[in-house]
XYZ file of C-alpha atoms in Angstrom:
537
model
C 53.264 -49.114 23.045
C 53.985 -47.544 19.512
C 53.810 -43.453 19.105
C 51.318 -41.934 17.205
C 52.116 -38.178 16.307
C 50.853 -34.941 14.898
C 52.160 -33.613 11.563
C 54.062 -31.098 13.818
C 55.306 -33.812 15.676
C 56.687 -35.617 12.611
C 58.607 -32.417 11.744
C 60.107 -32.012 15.187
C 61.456 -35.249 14.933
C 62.527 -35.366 11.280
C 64.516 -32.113 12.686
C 66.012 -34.187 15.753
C 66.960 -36.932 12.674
C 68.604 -34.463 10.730
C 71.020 -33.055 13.488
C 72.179 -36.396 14.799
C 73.585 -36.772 11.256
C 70.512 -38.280 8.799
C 69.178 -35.646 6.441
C 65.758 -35.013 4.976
C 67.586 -36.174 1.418
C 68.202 -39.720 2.891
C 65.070 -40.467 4.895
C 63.427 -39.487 1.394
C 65.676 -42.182 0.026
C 64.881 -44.572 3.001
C 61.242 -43.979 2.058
C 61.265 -44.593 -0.986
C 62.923 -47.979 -0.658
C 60.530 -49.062 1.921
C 57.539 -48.214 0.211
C 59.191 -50.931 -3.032
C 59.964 -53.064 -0.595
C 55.912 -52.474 0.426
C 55.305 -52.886 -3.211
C 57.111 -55.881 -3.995
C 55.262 -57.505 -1.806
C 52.084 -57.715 -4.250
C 54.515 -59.252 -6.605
C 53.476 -57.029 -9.441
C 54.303 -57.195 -12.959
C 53.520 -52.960 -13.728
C 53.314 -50.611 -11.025
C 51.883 -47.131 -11.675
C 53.222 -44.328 -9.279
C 51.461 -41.135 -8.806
C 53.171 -38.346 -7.575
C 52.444 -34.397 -6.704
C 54.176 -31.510 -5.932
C 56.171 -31.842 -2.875
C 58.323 -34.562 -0.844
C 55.596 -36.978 -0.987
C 56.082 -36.940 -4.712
C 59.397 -37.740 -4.067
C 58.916 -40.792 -2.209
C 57.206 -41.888 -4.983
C 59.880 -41.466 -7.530
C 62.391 -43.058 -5.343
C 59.863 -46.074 -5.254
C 59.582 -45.817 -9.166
C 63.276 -46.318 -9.458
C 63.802 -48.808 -7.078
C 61.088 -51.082 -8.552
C 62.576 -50.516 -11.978
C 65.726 -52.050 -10.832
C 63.902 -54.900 -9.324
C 62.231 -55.710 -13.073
C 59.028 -54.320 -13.047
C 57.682 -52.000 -15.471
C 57.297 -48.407 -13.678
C 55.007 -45.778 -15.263
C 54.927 -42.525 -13.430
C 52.326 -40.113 -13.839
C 53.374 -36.226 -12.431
C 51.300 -32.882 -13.104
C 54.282 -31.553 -14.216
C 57.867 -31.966 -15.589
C 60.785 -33.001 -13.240
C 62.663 -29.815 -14.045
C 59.209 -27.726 -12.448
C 58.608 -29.488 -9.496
C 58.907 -27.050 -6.796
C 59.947 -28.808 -4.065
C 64.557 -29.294 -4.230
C 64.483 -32.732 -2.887
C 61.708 -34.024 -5.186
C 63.010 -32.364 -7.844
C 66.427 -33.899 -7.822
C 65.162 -37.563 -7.202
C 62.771 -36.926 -10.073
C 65.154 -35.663 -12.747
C 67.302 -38.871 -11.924
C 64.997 -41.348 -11.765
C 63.223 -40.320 -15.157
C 66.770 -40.528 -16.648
C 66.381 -44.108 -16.107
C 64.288 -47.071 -17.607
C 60.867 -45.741 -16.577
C 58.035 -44.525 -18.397
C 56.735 -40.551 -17.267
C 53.493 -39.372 -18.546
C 53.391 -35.440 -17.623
C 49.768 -34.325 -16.861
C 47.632 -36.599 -18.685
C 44.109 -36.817 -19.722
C 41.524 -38.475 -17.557
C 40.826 -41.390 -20.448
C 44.861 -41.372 -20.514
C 45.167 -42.075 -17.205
C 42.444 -44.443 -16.694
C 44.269 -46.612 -19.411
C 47.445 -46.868 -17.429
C 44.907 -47.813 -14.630
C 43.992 -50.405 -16.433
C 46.989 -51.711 -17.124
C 48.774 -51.403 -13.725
C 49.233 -54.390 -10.866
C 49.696 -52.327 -8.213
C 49.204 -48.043 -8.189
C 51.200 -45.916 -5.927
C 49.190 -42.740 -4.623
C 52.223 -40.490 -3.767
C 50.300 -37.155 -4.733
C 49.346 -35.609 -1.827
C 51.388 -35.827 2.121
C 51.045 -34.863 5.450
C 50.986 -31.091 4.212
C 47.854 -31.470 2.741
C 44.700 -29.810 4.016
C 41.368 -28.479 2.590
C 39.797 -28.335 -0.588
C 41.934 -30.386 -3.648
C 42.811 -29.193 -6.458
C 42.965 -30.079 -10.534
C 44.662 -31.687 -11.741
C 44.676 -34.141 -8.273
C 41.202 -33.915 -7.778
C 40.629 -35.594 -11.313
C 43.357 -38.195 -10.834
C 42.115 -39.275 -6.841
C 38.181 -39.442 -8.708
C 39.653 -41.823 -11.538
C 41.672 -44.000 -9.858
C 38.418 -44.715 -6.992
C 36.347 -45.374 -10.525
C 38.972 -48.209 -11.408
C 39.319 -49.149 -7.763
C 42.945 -50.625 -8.681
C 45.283 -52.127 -5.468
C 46.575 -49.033 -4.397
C 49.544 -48.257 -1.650
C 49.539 -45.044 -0.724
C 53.227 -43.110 0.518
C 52.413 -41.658 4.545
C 48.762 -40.965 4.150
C 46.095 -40.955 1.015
C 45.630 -38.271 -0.543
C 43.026 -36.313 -0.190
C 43.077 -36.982 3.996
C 43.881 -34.426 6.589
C 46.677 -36.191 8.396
C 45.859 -33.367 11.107
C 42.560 -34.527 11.535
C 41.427 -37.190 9.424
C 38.892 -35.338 7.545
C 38.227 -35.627 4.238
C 37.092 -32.287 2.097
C 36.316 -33.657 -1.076
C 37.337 -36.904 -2.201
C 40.428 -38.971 -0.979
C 42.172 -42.061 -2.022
C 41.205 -45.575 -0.899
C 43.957 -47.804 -0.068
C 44.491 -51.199 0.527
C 47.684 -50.674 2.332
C 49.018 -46.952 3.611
C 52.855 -47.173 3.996
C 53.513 -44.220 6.858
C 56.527 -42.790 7.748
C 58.256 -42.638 11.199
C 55.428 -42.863 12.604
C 52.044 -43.353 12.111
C 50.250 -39.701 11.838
C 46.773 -39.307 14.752
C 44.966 -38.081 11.429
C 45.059 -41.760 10.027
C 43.067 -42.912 13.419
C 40.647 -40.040 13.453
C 37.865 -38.338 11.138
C 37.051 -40.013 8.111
C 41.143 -41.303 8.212
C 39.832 -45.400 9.457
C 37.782 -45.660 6.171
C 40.566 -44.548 3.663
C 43.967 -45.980 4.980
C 42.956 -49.627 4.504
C 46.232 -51.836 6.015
C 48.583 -49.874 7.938
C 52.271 -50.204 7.583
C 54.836 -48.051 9.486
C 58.251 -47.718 8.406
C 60.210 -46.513 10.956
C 63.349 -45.618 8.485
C 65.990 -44.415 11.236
C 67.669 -46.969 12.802
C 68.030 -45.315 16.058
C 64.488 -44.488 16.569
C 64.074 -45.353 19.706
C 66.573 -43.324 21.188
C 65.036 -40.332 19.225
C 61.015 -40.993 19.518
C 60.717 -39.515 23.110
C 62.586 -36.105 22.467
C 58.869 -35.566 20.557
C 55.982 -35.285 22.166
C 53.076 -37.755 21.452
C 49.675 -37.237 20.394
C 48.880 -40.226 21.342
C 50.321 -43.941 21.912
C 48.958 -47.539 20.630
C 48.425 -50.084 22.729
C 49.311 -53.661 21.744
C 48.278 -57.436 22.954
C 51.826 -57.222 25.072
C 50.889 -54.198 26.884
C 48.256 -55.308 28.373
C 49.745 -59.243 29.284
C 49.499 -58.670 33.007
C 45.884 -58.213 32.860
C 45.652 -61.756 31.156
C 47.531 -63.708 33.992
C 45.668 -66.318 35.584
C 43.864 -66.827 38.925
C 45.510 -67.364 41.218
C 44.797 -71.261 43.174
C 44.228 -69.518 46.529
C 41.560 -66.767 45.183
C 37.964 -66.100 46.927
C 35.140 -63.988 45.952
C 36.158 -61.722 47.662
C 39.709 -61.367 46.527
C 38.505 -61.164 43.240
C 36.571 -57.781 44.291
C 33.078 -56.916 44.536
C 31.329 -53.931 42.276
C 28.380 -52.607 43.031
C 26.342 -51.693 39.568
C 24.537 -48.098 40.687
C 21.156 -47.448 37.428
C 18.479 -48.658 35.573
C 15.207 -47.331 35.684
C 11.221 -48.399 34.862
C 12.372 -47.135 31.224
C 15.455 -48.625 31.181
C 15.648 -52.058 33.405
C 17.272 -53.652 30.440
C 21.125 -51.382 30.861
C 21.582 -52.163 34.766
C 21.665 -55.979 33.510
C 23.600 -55.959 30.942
C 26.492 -53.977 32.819
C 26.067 -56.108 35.908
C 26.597 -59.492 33.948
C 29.214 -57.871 32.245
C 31.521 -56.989 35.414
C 30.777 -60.791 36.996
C 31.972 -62.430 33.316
C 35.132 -59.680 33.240
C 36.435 -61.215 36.781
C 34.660 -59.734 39.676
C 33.861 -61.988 42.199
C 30.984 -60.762 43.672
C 28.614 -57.917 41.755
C 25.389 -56.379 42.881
C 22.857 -54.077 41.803
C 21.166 -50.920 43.199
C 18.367 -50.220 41.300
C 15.120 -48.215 41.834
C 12.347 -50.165 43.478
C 10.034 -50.547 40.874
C 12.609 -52.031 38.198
C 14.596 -54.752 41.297
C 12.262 -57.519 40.526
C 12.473 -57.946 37.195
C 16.350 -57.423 37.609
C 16.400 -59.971 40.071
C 14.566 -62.369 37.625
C 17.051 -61.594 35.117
C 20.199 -61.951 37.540
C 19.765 -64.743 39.993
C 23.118 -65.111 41.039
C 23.098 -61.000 41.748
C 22.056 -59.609 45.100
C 19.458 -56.494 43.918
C 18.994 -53.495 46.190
C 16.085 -51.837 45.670
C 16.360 -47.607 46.307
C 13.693 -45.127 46.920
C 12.444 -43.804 43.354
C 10.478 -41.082 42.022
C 6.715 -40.558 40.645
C 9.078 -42.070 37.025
C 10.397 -45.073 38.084
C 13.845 -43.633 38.829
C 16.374 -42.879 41.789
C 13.978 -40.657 43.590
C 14.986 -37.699 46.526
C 15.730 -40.380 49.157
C 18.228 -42.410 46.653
C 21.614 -40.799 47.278
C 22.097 -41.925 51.154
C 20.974 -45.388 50.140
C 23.190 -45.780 47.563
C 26.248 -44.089 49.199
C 25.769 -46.097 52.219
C 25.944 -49.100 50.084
C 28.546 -48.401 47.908
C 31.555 -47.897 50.572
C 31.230 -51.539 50.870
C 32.405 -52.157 47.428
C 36.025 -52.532 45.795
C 34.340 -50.145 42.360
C 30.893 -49.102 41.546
C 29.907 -47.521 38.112
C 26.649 -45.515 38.083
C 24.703 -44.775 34.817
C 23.723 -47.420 32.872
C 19.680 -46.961 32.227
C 19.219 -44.211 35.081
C 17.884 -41.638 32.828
C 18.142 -37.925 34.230
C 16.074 -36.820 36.689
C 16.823 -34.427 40.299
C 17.368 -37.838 42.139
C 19.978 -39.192 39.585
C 22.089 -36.419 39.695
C 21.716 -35.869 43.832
C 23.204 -39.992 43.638
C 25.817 -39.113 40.562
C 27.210 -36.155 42.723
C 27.079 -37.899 46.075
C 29.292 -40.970 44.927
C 31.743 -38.797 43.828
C 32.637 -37.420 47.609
C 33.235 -41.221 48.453
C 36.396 -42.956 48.860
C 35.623 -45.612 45.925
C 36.931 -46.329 42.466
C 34.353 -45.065 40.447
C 33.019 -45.502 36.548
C 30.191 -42.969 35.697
C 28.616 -43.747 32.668
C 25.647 -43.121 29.899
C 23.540 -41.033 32.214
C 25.604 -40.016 35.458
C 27.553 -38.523 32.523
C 24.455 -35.883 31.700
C 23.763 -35.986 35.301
C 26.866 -34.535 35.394
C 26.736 -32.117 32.219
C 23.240 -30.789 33.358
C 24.621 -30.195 36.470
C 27.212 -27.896 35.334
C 27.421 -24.262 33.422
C 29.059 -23.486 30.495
C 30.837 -27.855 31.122
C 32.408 -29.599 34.448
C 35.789 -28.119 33.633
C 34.640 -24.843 34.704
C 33.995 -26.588 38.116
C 36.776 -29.025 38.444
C 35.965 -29.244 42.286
C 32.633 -31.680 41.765
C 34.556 -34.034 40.010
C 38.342 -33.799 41.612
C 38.673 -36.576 43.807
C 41.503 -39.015 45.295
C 40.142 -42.151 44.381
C 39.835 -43.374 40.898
C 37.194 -41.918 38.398
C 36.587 -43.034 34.723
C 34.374 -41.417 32.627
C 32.793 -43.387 29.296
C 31.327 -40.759 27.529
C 30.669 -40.822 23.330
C 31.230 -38.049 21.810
C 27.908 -36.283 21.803
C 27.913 -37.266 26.053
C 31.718 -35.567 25.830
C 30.014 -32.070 23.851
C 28.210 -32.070 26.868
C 30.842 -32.651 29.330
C 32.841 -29.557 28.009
C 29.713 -26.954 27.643
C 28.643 -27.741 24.291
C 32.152 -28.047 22.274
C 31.881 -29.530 18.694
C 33.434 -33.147 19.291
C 32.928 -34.832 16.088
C 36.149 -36.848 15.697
C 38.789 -38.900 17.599
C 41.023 -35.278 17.796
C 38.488 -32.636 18.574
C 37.632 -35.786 21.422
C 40.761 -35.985 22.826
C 41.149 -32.110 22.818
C 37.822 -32.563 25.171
C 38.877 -35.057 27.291
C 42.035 -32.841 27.901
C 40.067 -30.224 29.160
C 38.627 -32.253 31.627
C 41.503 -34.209 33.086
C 43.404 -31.115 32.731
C 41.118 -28.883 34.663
C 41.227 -31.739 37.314
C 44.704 -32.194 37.104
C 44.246 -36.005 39.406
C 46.637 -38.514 37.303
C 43.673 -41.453 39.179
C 41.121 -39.529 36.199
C 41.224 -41.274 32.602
C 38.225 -40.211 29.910
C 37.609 -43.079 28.053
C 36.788 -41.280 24.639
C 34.292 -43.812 22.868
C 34.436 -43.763 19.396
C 35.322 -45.489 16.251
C 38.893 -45.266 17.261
C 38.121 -44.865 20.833
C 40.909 -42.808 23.231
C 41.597 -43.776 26.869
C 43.110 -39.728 28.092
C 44.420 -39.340 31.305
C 46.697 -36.381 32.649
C 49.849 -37.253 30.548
C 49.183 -40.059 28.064
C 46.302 -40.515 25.651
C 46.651 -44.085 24.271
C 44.676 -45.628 21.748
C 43.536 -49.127 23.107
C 42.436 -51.972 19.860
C 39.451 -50.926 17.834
C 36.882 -53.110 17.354
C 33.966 -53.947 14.295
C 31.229 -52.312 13.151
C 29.429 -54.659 14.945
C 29.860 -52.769 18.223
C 27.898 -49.777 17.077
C 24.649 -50.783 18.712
C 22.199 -49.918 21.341
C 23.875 -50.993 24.956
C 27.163 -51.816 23.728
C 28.448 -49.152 25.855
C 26.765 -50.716 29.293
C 28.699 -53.721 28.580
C 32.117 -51.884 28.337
C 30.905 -50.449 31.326
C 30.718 -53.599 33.320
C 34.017 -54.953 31.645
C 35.892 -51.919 33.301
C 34.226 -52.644 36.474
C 34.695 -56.328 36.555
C 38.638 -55.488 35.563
C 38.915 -52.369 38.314
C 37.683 -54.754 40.840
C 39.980 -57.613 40.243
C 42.951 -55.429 39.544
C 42.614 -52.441 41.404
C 45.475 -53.568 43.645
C 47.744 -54.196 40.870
C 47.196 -50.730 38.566
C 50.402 -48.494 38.401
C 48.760 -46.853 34.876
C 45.001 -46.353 35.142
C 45.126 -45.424 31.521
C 46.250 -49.101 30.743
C 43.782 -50.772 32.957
C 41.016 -48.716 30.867
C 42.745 -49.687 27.546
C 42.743 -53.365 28.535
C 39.205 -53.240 29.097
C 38.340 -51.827 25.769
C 40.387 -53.963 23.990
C 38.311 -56.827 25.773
C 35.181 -55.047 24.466
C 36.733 -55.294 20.800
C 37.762 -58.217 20.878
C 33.737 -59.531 22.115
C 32.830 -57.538 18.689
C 34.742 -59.607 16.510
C 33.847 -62.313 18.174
C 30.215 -61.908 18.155
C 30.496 -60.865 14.582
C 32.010 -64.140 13.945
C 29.269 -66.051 14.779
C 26.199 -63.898 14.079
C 27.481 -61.475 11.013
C 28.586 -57.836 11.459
C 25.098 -56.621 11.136
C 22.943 -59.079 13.318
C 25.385 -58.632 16.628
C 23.054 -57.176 19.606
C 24.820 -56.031 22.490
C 23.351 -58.673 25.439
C 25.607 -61.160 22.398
C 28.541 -59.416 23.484
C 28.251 -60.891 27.671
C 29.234 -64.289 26.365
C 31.896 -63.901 24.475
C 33.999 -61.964 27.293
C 35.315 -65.052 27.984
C 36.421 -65.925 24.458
C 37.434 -62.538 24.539
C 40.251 -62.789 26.724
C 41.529 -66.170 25.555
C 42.025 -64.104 21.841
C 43.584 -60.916 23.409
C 45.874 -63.943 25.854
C 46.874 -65.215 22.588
C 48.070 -62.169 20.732
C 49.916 -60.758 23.834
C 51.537 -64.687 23.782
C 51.958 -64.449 19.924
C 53.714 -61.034 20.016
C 56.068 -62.050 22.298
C 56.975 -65.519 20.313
C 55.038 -68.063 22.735
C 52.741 -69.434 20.288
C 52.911 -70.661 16.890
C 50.301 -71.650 14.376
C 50.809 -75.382 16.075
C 49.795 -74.621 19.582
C 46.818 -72.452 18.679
């Protein structure tokens, strides 16, 4: 898994750098030189470099001398002479680098700069860093408006300008890259916010050669996890393996209103590995279930005047789900007294357990002021995700503005936190979605677009269950078991994308390619770890 930190994060460990005996000065040189190296690989004939006030700047000019020496032409735009730039370490790469064979243009016009736009391969947005925050200002507001207009390749030094790298919000206006060359470590601002749409290809230079021996005297916001992580999820069958040693989940929702969520979830768990999967559903809605799942037992539960879990619901559906390896409640059960009496009760049972969709706001509405004021109805021994999105999360904590992958994870804290179980992971759904538990928030694969449609979230619902099922024996990191099942879920987006188009995708698509699904995320773990070449695909 690969760190992802906070700006104050970054500093910590640029100050743990420094005292083992590399300075600020020569991880600005190291910078530099990686984002060239970046450069070079766009093979450009002119490069245009862009550069502010502070260190950032200076990465810049390091890059504009290194490419000079490698034979391209370097023009360098900066708001003001090398002598005036405020910050020392900028200041001294600047003065020698525009001794050299580069061209500096020092505040130019807009119609100035759009002509060196025009000329330029490749344009290096080195104006604004990880300091940056709020409104921008001239003459950097002018130059970030221009060079979007000309919509040049652009590579921008540790973040683009314009973006919070604190939390990925963008103010005004902000660079779009094609490729963002971070430093150290990639910053939880490029994840979160507005940050996914500006960064384009991401690129971390690590720079210090010991890294790894420094990277866990820092705290992490957060950690991504890749294909390799997750390998022992992908294993095979094995030849001796029964229904019933696969696991059994028991799908707890759906509703006269919503028959349509219960189904997808419960086909999701069987095609994610469970071996046997039923459905408790209220009465009214189990037939047409049943027509829709014929291989799936259907319980039908006492229901209300709506067509949902009614008064009499909760000992039904408790009684059935001891008998289960992991049940996950929710999907299409609407809100109502009975939903929340059947929410509540599973959580006193001795069951891995997914709520979801609506045991969530069964949960919220049965709360004051959010659940981590009461950490006693959800605190439990046994395993408990939650899948909330971020509205569902606001919720969750009493109302709290979650708008973005950090004000979510600063949510989902609250709850495990208040908890304090390390068997409780919030599975933060979002654009970048977060898997939180007590001590790591990691930051399974995103997936498409394509995912952002009605039930896509029942289906990543049954994919956890299918996986908690089958694995539940084998989880040492519940966190990781979560992240491989949204990673599974992403990789059914692109999938489906693949063969219908981004925008045509509906989630019951998804079901089928959970099978494709994990042969792609098999490969990748296989690839990373230099078992398969472009032959044996």
């Amino acid at each position: 898994m690969k760190p992802v930190l906070s700006t104050d994060e970054v500093t910590r460990l640029e100050d743990i750098i420094e005292k083992e005996g590399t300075s600020k000065a020569e991880l600005m040189e190291l910078a530099g030189e990686f984002v060239a190296q970046e450069v070079m690989r766009l093979k450009p004939q002119r490069a245009l470099i862009l550069t502010g006030f502070g260190n950032n700047g200076g990465d810049g000019w390091v890059a504009a001398d290194v490419l000079s020496q490698k034979g391209v032409s370097v023009d360098v735009v900066t708001p003001v002479e090398p002598d005036e730039i405020p910050a020392v370490l900028a200041r001294h790469v600047a003065r020698r680098t525009a001794g050299r064979d580069v061209s500096m243009y020092v505040g130019p016009s807009r119609d100035e700069l759009a002509g060196l736009l025009e000329q330029a391969d490749v344009v290096v947005d080195a104006i604004l860093g990880t300091g940056f925050h709020g409104a921008l200002r001239t003459p950097f507001s002018i130059w970030i408006r221009t060079v979007n207009e000309a919509a040049p390749t652009v590579v921008s030094v540790d973040v683009p300008s314009g973006l919070d790298a604190r939390t990925g919000r963008v103010e005004d206006d902000c660079i779009r890259a094609d490729r963002t060359v971070t430093m150290l470590a990639p910053k939880i601002g490029l994840y979160s916010g507005d940050g996914p749409e500006y960064v384009g290809e991401l690129v971390c230079g690590e720079l210090y050669e010991k890294m790894d021996e420094v990277i866990d005297d820092v705290d992490h916001a957060a950690e991504i996890v890749e294909p390799v992580d997750i390998v022992d999820y992908l294993q095979h069958l094995p030849a001796n393996v029964d229904k019933y040693s696969r696991g059994s989940v028991l799908v707890v929702g759906g509703s006269t209103q919503y028959p349509g969520a219960a189904i997808m979830a419960a086909k999701a768990a069987a095609r994610a590995g469970a071996g046997y999967v039923a459905v408790a559903a209220p009465e009214p809605c189990a037939n047409l279930i049943r027509l829709a799942l014929p291989s799936i037992p259907v319980f039908g539960i006492p229901y209300d005047s709506r067509g949902s879990f009614g008064a009499a619901a909760r000992n039904a559906v408790c009684e059935l789900a001891q008998k289960y390896s992991c049940v996950v409640c929710g999907p299409g059960m609407t809100v109502s007294a009975g939903s929340m009496d059947v929410a509540l009760g599973l959580l006193e049972l001795d069951v891995p357990l997914i709520l979801d969709a609506d045991a969530l706001n069964c949960l919220a509405k049965a709360s004051i002021g959010g659940i981590d004021k009461t950490p006693e109805m959800y605190r439990r021994e046994a395993p408990l995700m939650l899948t909330p999105h971020y509205r569902e999360l606001s919720r969750l904590v009493g109302g709290d503005e979650v708008n973005d992958l950090v004000s979510a994870i600063d949510a989902a804290q609250k709850l495990v936190w208040a908890a304090g179980s390390d068997n409780l992971v919030v599975i933060a759904k979002g654009p970048t979605t977060a898997v939180v538990g007590v001590e790591k928030v990691l930051f399974p694969m995103s997936g498409p677009a394509s995912l952002a449609t009605a039930g896509s979230g029942d289906v990543l619902a049954g994919i956890l269950a299918g996986s908690t099922a089958l694995w539940a024996d084998q989880v040492d990191i519940w966190e990781l078991l979560a992240s491989y099942a949204v990673a599974i879920h992403s990789y059914t987006g692109f999938a489906a994308a693949e063969e219908y188009g981004e925008k045509s995708v509906m989630a019951t698509d998804l079901i089928d390619f959970i099978g494709p699904a994990m042969h792609l995320a098999g490969d990748e773990a296989l690839r990373s770890l230099g078992l398969l070449n472009g032959e044996e695909e």
